[in-house]
């Protein structure tokens, strides 16, 4: 028997059609790459996206073709997303912060036929263009007046591409399983692998993201996604904002606290999304400048664990609620969010802070469990930690072009590579990446928990914990610390600080001070590099 | 090219699995039909629903079979919903307030094999059972100790059905287009027609309902859906509450203000959903008793137009925000919600009240336009009114068993039968049902707007406006009024009140006072009956 409901495929362009029609005058403000700010709205952005689609079609781009962007968060980047997938092609966001060879690898691997890029990246593209085997058209995301002398072949100015389109074009009525987007993992292990999102997965992710306990965007919200569109789709914000009709504030090439703060204040930003390092800088900036946070009510933070001290500072100093988020490129990316449950809301402020340090609860649509090394499910008791497995309509099934082979187990679960606990109320907490977990005498020690406690010390700017070989225990934790300017804590100061805050057998066997901790292109601590850096190190008690 | 995301069909039972796993201890409280209250939670309700599914399977129910409920809002009714559709069958909610012949017609037409019913309906079922051609099993939704002597054949006690199941059962892994639910329109014109919801349409509707500008349920919310599950799926609340992990408060057979108010206060209800008549009684009750509204923050009201005075009273007297909602059985049912836009939030309180009287803006997933009699689209200027057409994944494609033939136009639009305006900010306002609109000299007069203005008069309990034949103008409006107790307004008082509030040529040609206005089974004014009642009436100026 057939159901009696309409066949209405879940297509990405329906998001912007909705925004244009019902929230047409809601603004999109951009700190432009050329300097200054541009103001537009959903109606205009849709019109221009349609012209991008028409332009691509003119260039010979067809359903399923890939078109890449090397671009900041801007209005034009949003137009590209909707324009590319709206005409049936695949919007491939390339992370410009990767090594050049990786960028070349990714673009060739994806077989991108068009490359949209920001002015910032002209020198980069000049260098790599000769190595890009499939790119036929280069589009510089600016007006003709800004196009420099360059060796880049077949270069088009974005505004010319748009100007040549009359807008008499229709979005592609493709099947909802048609690919719409492509994003490569940053490739901290091996070659980057591509995640090929579909129209269906993106629209369902949007619904999930907009549920009230997740991003929960409303049409009255003003959101600044500091997280870049090339980093796990800016957590889906450009889609979610369209579905809700929210105002979108885009920081362009700016990630510095003063610029972001200026945007937050001037544009009345109510919600932002960014990785912890951005907020570390912001909190320091506010501390110095003595400014407040304006209309900002909530910051969604993820990508790395949020230290408790950050949650406390935001609340106590600025009355801003931190909502922890966890996800990954392979999950579109949102998996869990740390909104407070009814039970949590009845606890004390301090207890709430504890809960907020957890990565949060699964959005409906994300199934989650933890398993041991044999794949057996572990209890949801908030203590046991195991491999975090996920399933859902916006979770990867296989990487682009079959790279990495089968990545799901027999029951369809994807191994996130993260290690976590899940408590009885559903709050998940990442204790480590599987590859970073410290195995001491057959038991696991959470490097993230140690790091979180360490940064709670007033003199610690950043901390990393890695496991290093130990003759007796296999591995033991080494605490690596960057001191705050003008402070000089000793090893013992830090160990004293940790004492009582973590289990006795978790106590680092040593502390070392460094000037800098290496980070990945997405702002995460590069533990692999750290382990290499300290490969000749020996613990004092292991001589 | 294939996308790389998981195949995760949208199935209704995934909602309750999610609730049980992540919000397992969140409560479901019911004012029981047997008296007293029961407290359960999502974990238990899921377990019991699974046992219902297992029981049905034992009874021989198979994928696609229909099982009906004649039941109030209770925990058991929720279990039936999930149990029935969770095993692949179709949960068919029958409205017990319909005429007996209609109930018989509907159950036979649906071919229901099982009928679940509440104690309240034993006499009804005794009377109709001999006429039900397809029902093989009758399940009385109570424990064996409450089962009365009865002539109903093959009668099972619900708790026995559950007790005989060990729970070792798996939800049906059906295609997402498999039917999950069935609801008949109340049939104010012709025979009732069935809307056959699919798993997909119900899950997508849940996502839409839970978006922050719609119901926006969070896990911290406590919702009392006064609107019955047999009336357009209680606006999807039993699904939305599971997806969000909200607490669910169910009023059972009670719709009276004192009982509902008691539940709101005792259970800390934060959000409710009901038709205007429920709130009319509630406001009168509060006025008399001098009580407040406790934790209640927002009431979602729909099914009929909400008079402005109700919105004002809720806000000014109880600090409760009214959110107008519009939808219909054919739309699962939610179409629009009246949450305030950013622009609206900057207006004065009085201007906001005006906006709140509109039926609201479309949820993403609902496409909406107004057209004239020729099907040509009309402007979204807030003035032009035309036939309201909708499209979307939770909108009907055709009625059950093909009744009513093709109901979509060539472009897939469904005619709601409502007449509306849409303003530039996307707010839709219902001005009438197409069949109730008053055609005066070639122009349309909105009966709903006249009614809304009339109930603004302090002495008016209820008002209805119908169009009656007029020799010069074809039709002119007649205002029919129920006076509040102990008041005695004259015709002229009412006309004076309308003067200036509505266009001059909209002024009713006469006013009549009646003791009662007839209502449909879903609480709406029965204009058809009114027109019959006044078919011999002649306007004073039409003699
Ligand atoms: N809130 C969070 N707390 C702790 N870790 C987080 C959080 N959010 C994300 N992560 C980490 O980030 C990972 C996802 O990051 P992303 O997909 O951006 O690329 P990556 O995993 O860093 O790169 P690659 O997969 O190439 O190594 C998660 O698997 C998790 O380890
Ligand atoms: N907020 C509202 N304001 C005005 N009218 C509303 C509102 N919400 C719903 N309605 C009316 O209710 C209708 C949907 O009601 P429902 O599906 O419950 O059955 P019905 O239309 O009354 O019955 P039938 O279709 O059998 O005549 C809408 O088409 C609209 O006319
Ligand atoms: Mg990864
Ligand atoms: Mg109807």
Coordinates of N, CA and C in Angstrom, one line a residue, chain B residues 270-442:
Chain B
X270 N 5.0 24.0 30.5 CA 5.6 25.3 29.9 C 5.0 25.7 28.6
X271 N 4.3 24.7 27.9 CA 3.8 24.9 26.6 C 2.5 24.1 26.4
X272 N 1.5 24.6 25.8 CA 0.3 23.8 25.5 C -0.1 24.0 24.1
X273 N -1.0 23.2 23.6 CA -1.5 23.4 22.2 C -3.0 23.1 22.3
X274 N -3.8 24.0 21.8 CA -5.2 23.8 21.9 C -6.0 24.7 21.0
X275 N -7.3 24.4 20.7 CA -8.1 25.3 19.9 C -8.6 26.5 20.8
X276 N -9.0 27.6 20.2 CA -9.4 28.8 20.9 C -10.5 28.5 22.0
X277 N -11.5 27.7 21.7 CA -12.5 27.5 22.7 C -12.0 27.0 24.1
X278 N -11.0 26.2 24.0 CA -10.4 25.7 25.3 C -9.9 26.9 26.1
X279 N -9.3 27.8 25.4 CA -8.7 29.0 26.1 C -9.7 30.0 26.5
X280 N -10.8 30.1 25.8 CA -11.9 31.0 26.2 C -12.3 30.6 27.6
X281 N -12.6 29.3 27.7 CA -13.0 28.7 29.0 C -11.9 28.9 30.1
X282 N -10.7 28.7 29.7 CA -9.6 28.8 30.6 C -9.5 30.3 31.2
X283 N -9.6 31.2 30.2 CA -9.5 32.6 30.7 C -10.6 33.0 31.6
X284 N -11.8 32.5 31.3 CA -12.9 32.8 32.2 C -12.7 32.2 33.6
X285 N -12.2 30.9 33.5 CA -11.9 30.2 34.8 C -10.9 31.0 35.6
X286 N -9.8 31.5 35.0 CA -8.8 32.2 35.7 C -9.3 33.5 36.3
X287 N -10.1 34.2 35.4 CA -10.7 35.4 35.8 C -11.5 35.2 37.2
X288 N -12.3 34.2 37.2 CA -13.1 33.9 38.4 C -12.3 33.5 39.5
X289 N -11.3 32.6 39.3 CA -10.6 32.0 40.4 C -9.4 32.9 40.8
X290 N -9.0 33.8 40.0 CA -7.9 34.7 40.4 C -6.6 34.0 40.4
X291 N -6.5 32.8 39.7 CA -5.2 32.1 39.7 C -4.3 32.6 38.6
X292 N -3.0 32.1 38.6 CA -2.1 32.4 37.6 C -1.8 31.2 36.7
X293 N -0.8 31.3 35.9 CA -0.5 30.2 35.0 C 0.8 29.4 35.3
X294 N 1.4 29.6 36.4 CA 2.5 28.8 36.8 C 3.7 29.0 35.9
X295 N 4.2 27.9 35.4 CA 5.4 27.9 34.5 C 5.1 28.2 33.1
X296 N 3.8 28.3 32.8 CA 3.4 28.3 31.4 C 4.0 29.6 30.7
X297 N 4.7 29.4 29.6 CA 5.3 30.5 28.9 C 4.6 30.8 27.5
X298 N 4.1 29.8 26.9 CA 3.6 29.9 25.6 C 2.5 29.0 25.3
X299 N 1.4 29.5 24.7 CA 0.3 28.6 24.2 C 0.2 28.7 22.7
X300 N 0.2 27.5 22.1 CA 0.1 27.4 20.7 C -1.4 27.2 20.4
X301 N -2.0 28.1 19.7 CA -3.4 28.0 19.4 C -3.7 28.0 18.0
X302 N -4.6 27.1 17.6 CA -4.9 27.0 16.2 C -6.2 26.2 16.0
X303 N -6.5 25.9 14.8 CA -7.8 25.1 14.5 C -8.9 26.1 14.1
X304 N -8.9 27.2 14.7 CA -9.8 28.4 14.3 C -9.0 29.6 14.6
X305 N -9.4 30.7 14.1 CA -8.7 32.0 14.3 C -8.7 32.4 15.7
X306 N -7.6 32.9 16.2 CA -7.5 33.4 17.6 C -7.9 34.8 17.6
X307 N -8.9 35.2 18.4 CA -9.3 36.6 18.5 C -8.1 37.4 19.2
X308 N -8.0 38.6 18.7 CA -6.9 39.5 19.3 C -7.1 39.6 20.8
X309 N -8.3 39.7 21.3 CA -8.5 39.9 22.7 C -7.9 38.8 23.5
X310 N -7.9 37.6 23.0 CA -7.3 36.4 23.7 C -5.8 36.6 23.8
X311 N -5.2 37.0 22.7 CA -3.8 37.2 22.7 C -3.4 38.3 23.8
X312 N -4.2 39.3 23.8 CA -3.9 40.4 24.7 C -4.1 40.0 26.2
X313 N -5.2 39.3 26.4 CA -5.4 38.8 27.8 C -4.3 37.9 28.3
X314 N -3.9 37.0 27.5 CA -2.9 36.0 27.9 C -1.6 36.8 28.3
X315 N -1.3 37.8 27.4 CA 0.0 38.5 27.7 C -0.1 39.4 28.9
X316 N -1.2 40.2 28.8 CA -1.2 41.3 29.8 C -1.6 40.8 31.2
X317 N -2.4 39.7 31.3 CA -2.8 39.2 32.6 C -2.0 38.1 33.1
X318 N -1.4 37.3 32.2 CA -0.7 36.1 32.7 C 0.8 36.0 32.1
X319 N 1.2 37.0 31.4 CA 2.5 37.0 30.8 C 2.8 35.7 30.0
X320 N 1.8 35.2 29.3 CA 1.9 34.1 28.5 C 1.8 34.5 27.0
X321 N 2.7 34.0 26.2 CA 2.7 34.4 24.8 C 1.9 33.5 24.0
X322 N 0.9 34.0 23.2 CA 0.1 33.2 22.3 C 0.9 33.1 21.0
X323 N 1.0 31.8 20.5 CA 1.6 31.6 19.2 C 0.5 31.0 18.4
X324 N 0.1 31.8 17.4 CA -1.0 31.3 16.5 C -0.4 30.2 15.6
X325 N -1.2 29.2 15.3 CA -0.8 28.1 14.4 C -1.9 27.8 13.4
X326 N -1.6 27.5 12.2 CA -2.5 27.1 11.2 C -2.1 25.8 10.6
X327 N -3.1 25.0 10.4 CA -2.8 23.7 9.7 C -4.1 23.0 9.4
X328 N -3.9 21.8 9.0 CA -5.1 21.0 8.7 C -4.7 19.5 8.6
X329 N -5.7 18.7 8.8 CA -5.5 17.2 8.7 C -4.7 16.8 7.5
X330 N -4.9 17.5 6.4 CA -4.2 17.2 5.2 C -2.8 17.6 5.2
X331 N -2.4 18.3 6.3 CA -1.0 18.8 6.4 C -0.3 18.3 7.6
X332 N -0.8 17.3 8.2 CA -0.1 16.5 9.3 C -0.1 17.0 10.7
X333 N -0.4 18.2 11.1 CA -1.2 19.2 10.4 C -0.4 20.6 10.2
X334 N 0.8 20.7 10.7 CA 1.3 22.1 10.9 C 1.7 22.7 9.6
X335 N 1.3 24.0 9.3 CA 1.7 24.7 8.2 C 2.4 26.0 8.5
X336 N 1.7 26.8 9.4 CA 2.4 28.1 9.8 C 2.3 28.3 11.3
X337 N 3.2 29.1 11.8 CA 3.2 29.4 13.2 C 3.5 30.9 13.3
X338 N 3.0 31.5 14.3 CA 3.0 32.9 14.5 C 4.1 33.5 15.3
X339 N 5.3 32.8 15.4 CA 6.4 33.4 16.2 C 6.8 34.7 15.6
X340 N 7.3 35.6 16.4 CA 7.6 37.0 15.9 C 8.9 37.0 15.2
X341 N 8.9 37.8 14.1 CA 10.1 38.0 13.4 C 11.0 39.0 14.1
X342 N 12.2 39.2 13.6 CA 13.1 40.2 14.2 C 12.5 41.6 14.0
X343 N 11.9 41.9 12.9 CA 11.2 43.2 12.7 C 10.1 43.4 13.6
X344 N 9.3 42.3 13.8 CA 8.1 42.4 14.6 C 8.5 42.6 16.1
X345 N 9.6 42.1 16.5 CA 10.1 42.2 17.9 C 10.5 43.7 18.2
X346 N 10.7 44.4 17.1 CA 11.1 45.8 17.4 C 9.9 46.8 17.4
X347 N 8.7 46.2 17.2 CA 7.5 47.0 17.1 C 6.9 47.2 18.5
X348 N 5.9 48.0 18.6 CA 5.2 48.2 19.9 C 4.4 46.9 20.3
X349 N 4.1 46.8 21.5 CA 3.3 45.7 22.0 C 2.0 45.6 21.2
X350 N 1.3 46.7 21.0 CA 0.1 46.7 20.3 C 0.2 46.2 18.9
X351 N 1.3 46.7 18.2 CA 1.6 46.2 16.8 C 1.9 44.7 16.8
X352 N 2.6 44.3 17.9 CA 2.9 42.8 17.9 C 1.6 42.0 18.1
X353 N 0.7 42.5 18.9 CA -0.6 41.8 19.0 C -1.3 41.7 17.6
X354 N -1.2 42.7 16.8 CA -1.8 42.7 15.5 C -1.2 41.6 14.7
X355 N 0.2 41.5 14.7 CA 0.9 40.5 14.0 C 0.5 39.1 14.5
X356 N 0.4 39.0 15.8 CA 0.0 37.7 16.4 C -1.4 37.2 16.0
X357 N -2.2 38.1 15.6 CA -3.5 37.6 15.1 C -3.4 36.9 13.8
X358 N -2.4 37.2 13.1 CA -2.2 36.5 11.8 C -1.8 35.1 12.1
X359 N -2.0 34.2 11.1 CA -1.8 32.8 11.4 C -0.4 32.4 11.3
X360 N 0.5 33.3 10.8 CA 1.9 33.0 10.9 C 2.6 32.7 9.6
X361 N 3.9 32.3 9.8 CA 4.8 32.1 8.7 C 5.0 30.6 8.5
X362 N 5.2 30.2 7.2 CA 5.4 28.8 6.9 C 6.7 28.3 7.5
X363 N 6.6 27.1 8.1 CA 7.8 26.3 8.5 C 8.5 25.9 7.2
X364 N 9.9 25.8 7.3 CA 10.6 25.3 6.2 C 10.1 23.9 5.9
X365 N 9.7 23.6 4.7 CA 9.1 22.3 4.3 C 7.7 22.6 3.8
X366 N 7.1 23.7 4.1 CA 5.8 24.1 3.6 C 5.9 25.2 2.6
X367 N 5.6 24.9 1.4 CA 5.5 26.0 0.4 C 4.1 26.5 0.3
X368 N 3.9 27.8 0.1 CA 2.6 28.4 0.3 C 2.5 29.5 -0.8
X369 N 1.3 29.6 -1.4 CA 1.0 30.8 -2.2 C -0.5 31.0 -2.3
X370 N -0.9 32.2 -2.7 CA -2.3 32.4 -2.9 C -2.6 32.7 -4.3
X371 N -3.7 32.2 -4.8 CA -4.1 32.3 -6.2 C -5.5 32.8 -6.4
X372 N -5.8 33.4 -7.5 CA -7.2 33.9 -7.8 C -8.0 32.7 -8.4
X373 N -9.2 33.0 -8.7 CA -10.1 31.9 -9.2 C -9.5 31.2 -10.5
X374 N -8.6 31.9 -11.2 CA -8.0 31.3 -12.4 C -6.8 30.6 -12.1
X375 N -6.4 30.6 -10.8 CA -5.1 29.9 -10.5 C -3.9 30.7 -10.6
X376 N -4.1 32.0 -11.0 CA -2.9 32.9 -11.1 C -2.5 33.4 -9.7
X377 N -1.2 33.4 -9.5 CA -0.6 33.8 -8.2 C -0.9 35.2 -7.9
X378 N -1.3 35.5 -6.7 CA -1.6 36.9 -6.3 C -0.5 37.4 -5.4
X379 N -0.4 38.8 -5.3 CA 0.7 39.4 -4.7 C 0.8 39.1 -3.1
X380 N 2.0 39.0 -2.6 CA 2.2 38.9 -1.2 C 2.3 40.2 -0.6
X381 N 1.2 41.0 -0.6 CA 1.2 42.3 -0.1 C 0.4 42.5 1.2
X382 N -0.1 41.4 1.7 CA -0.9 41.5 3.0 C -2.3 42.0 2.8
X383 N -2.6 42.3 1.5 CA -4.0 42.9 1.2 C -4.8 41.9 0.3
X384 N -4.2 41.6 -0.8 CA -4.9 40.7 -1.7 C -5.2 39.4 -1.0
X385 N -6.5 38.9 -1.1 CA -6.7 37.5 -0.6 C -7.2 36.6 -1.7
X386 N -6.6 35.4 -1.6 CA -6.9 34.4 -2.6 C -6.9 33.0 -2.0
X387 N -7.1 32.0 -2.8 CA -7.1 30.6 -2.4 C -5.7 30.2 -2.0
X388 N -5.6 29.7 -0.8 CA -4.3 29.3 -0.2 C -3.9 27.9 -0.7
X389 N -2.8 27.8 -1.4 CA -2.3 26.6 -2.0 C -1.0 26.2 -1.2
X390 N -0.8 24.9 -1.0 CA 0.4 24.4 -0.3 C 1.0 23.2 -1.0
X391 N 2.3 23.0 -0.7 CA 3.0 21.9 -1.2 C 4.0 21.5 -0.1
X392 N 4.4 20.3 -0.1 CA 5.4 19.9 0.9 C 5.4 18.4 1.2
X393 N 6.4 18.0 1.9 CA 6.6 16.5 2.2 C 5.6 16.0 3.2
X394 N 4.9 16.9 4.0 CA 3.9 16.4 4.9 C 2.5 16.9 4.5
X395 N 2.4 17.2 3.2 CA 1.1 17.6 2.6 C 0.5 16.4 1.8
X396 N -0.8 16.3 1.9 CA -1.5 15.2 1.2 C -1.3 15.2 -0.3
X397 N -1.1 14.0 -0.9 CA -1.1 13.9 -2.4 C -2.4 13.4 -2.9
X398 N -3.0 12.4 -2.2 CA -4.3 12.0 -2.6 C -4.9 11.4 -1.3
X399 N -6.3 11.3 -1.3 CA -6.9 10.8 -0.1 C -6.9 9.3 -0.2
X400 N -7.1 8.7 0.9 CA -7.1 7.2 1.1 C -8.0 6.6 0.1
X401 N -7.6 5.5 -0.5 CA -8.3 4.7 -1.5 C -8.8 5.6 -2.7
X402 N -8.0 6.7 -2.9 CA -8.3 7.5 -4.1 C -9.6 8.3 -4.0
X403 N -10.2 8.4 -2.9 CA -11.4 9.2 -2.7 C -11.1 10.7 -3.1
X404 N -12.1 11.3 -3.8 CA -11.9 12.7 -4.1 C -11.1 12.9 -5.3
X405 N -10.6 11.8 -5.9 CA -9.8 11.9 -7.1 C -8.5 12.7 -7.0
X406 N -8.1 13.3 -8.1 CA -6.9 14.1 -8.0 C -7.1 15.4 -7.2
X407 N -6.3 15.6 -6.2 CA -6.5 16.8 -5.4 C -5.4 17.8 -5.6
X408 N -4.4 17.4 -6.4 CA -3.3 18.4 -6.7 C -3.4 19.0 -8.1
X409 N -3.0 20.2 -8.2 CA -3.0 20.8 -9.6 C -1.8 20.3 -10.4
X410 N -1.7 20.8 -11.6 CA -0.6 20.2 -12.4 C 0.8 20.4 -11.8
X411 N 0.9 21.5 -11.0 CA 2.3 21.7 -10.4 C 2.4 21.1 -9.0
X412 N 1.4 20.3 -8.7 CA 1.5 19.6 -7.4 C 1.0 20.4 -6.2
X413 N 0.3 21.5 -6.4 CA -0.2 22.3 -5.3 C -1.5 21.7 -4.8
X414 N -1.7 21.7 -3.5 CA -3.0 21.3 -2.9 C -3.8 22.6 -2.4
X415 N -5.0 22.6 -2.8 CA -5.9 23.7 -2.4 C -6.4 23.5 -1.0
X416 N -6.0 24.3 -0.1 CA -6.4 24.1 1.3 C -7.9 24.4 1.6
X417 N -8.5 25.0 0.6 CA -9.9 25.4 0.8 C -10.0 26.7 1.7
X418 N -8.9 27.2 2.1 CA -8.9 28.4 2.9 C -8.6 29.6 2.0
X419 N -9.0 30.8 2.4 CA -8.7 32.0 1.7 C -7.9 32.8 2.6
X420 N -6.8 33.4 2.1 CA -5.8 34.1 2.9 C -5.1 35.2 2.2
X421 N -4.5 36.1 3.0 CA -3.5 37.0 2.6 C -2.1 36.6 3.0
X422 N -1.1 37.0 2.3 CA 0.3 36.8 2.8 C 0.9 38.1 2.7
X423 N 1.6 38.6 3.8 CA 2.2 39.9 3.8 C 3.7 39.8 3.4
X424 N 4.3 40.9 3.1 CA 5.7 40.8 2.6 C 6.7 40.1 3.5
X425 N 6.4 40.1 4.8 CA 7.3 39.4 5.8 C 6.9 38.0 5.9
X426 N 6.0 37.5 5.1 CA 5.7 36.1 5.1 C 4.5 35.7 6.0
X427 N 4.0 36.6 6.7 CA 2.8 36.3 7.6 C 1.6 36.0 6.8
X428 N 1.0 34.9 7.0 CA -0.2 34.5 6.3 C -1.4 34.8 7.2
X429 N -2.5 35.3 6.7 CA -3.7 35.5 7.5 C -4.9 34.8 6.8
X430 N -5.5 33.9 7.5 CA -6.7 33.3 7.0 C -7.9 34.4 7.0
X431 N -8.5 34.6 5.9 CA -9.6 35.5 6.0 C -10.9 34.8 5.9
X432 N -10.9 33.5 5.5 CA -12.1 32.7 5.4 C -11.8 31.3 4.9
X433 N -12.8 30.5 5.0 CA -12.8 29.3 4.2 C -13.4 29.7 2.8
X434 N -13.0 29.1 1.8 CA -13.5 29.5 0.4 C -15.0 29.4 0.4
X435 N -15.5 28.3 1.1 CA -17.0 28.1 1.0 C -17.7 29.1 1.9
X436 N -17.0 29.8 2.8 CA -17.7 30.7 3.7 C -17.5 32.2 3.4
X437 N -16.7 32.4 2.4 CA -16.4 33.8 2.0 C -17.7 34.5 1.5
X438 N -17.8 35.8 1.8 CA -19.0 36.5 1.4 C -18.8 37.3 0.2
X439 N -19.5 37.0 -0.9 CA -19.3 37.7 -2.1 C -20.3 38.8 -2.3
X440 N -19.8 40.0 -2.1 CA -20.6 41.2 -2.2 C -20.3 42.0 -3.4
X441 N -21.2 42.1 -4.3 CA -20.9 42.9 -5.5 C -19.6 42.6 -6.2
X442 N -19.3 41.3 -6.3 CA -18.1 40.9 -7.0 C -16.8 41.0 -6.1

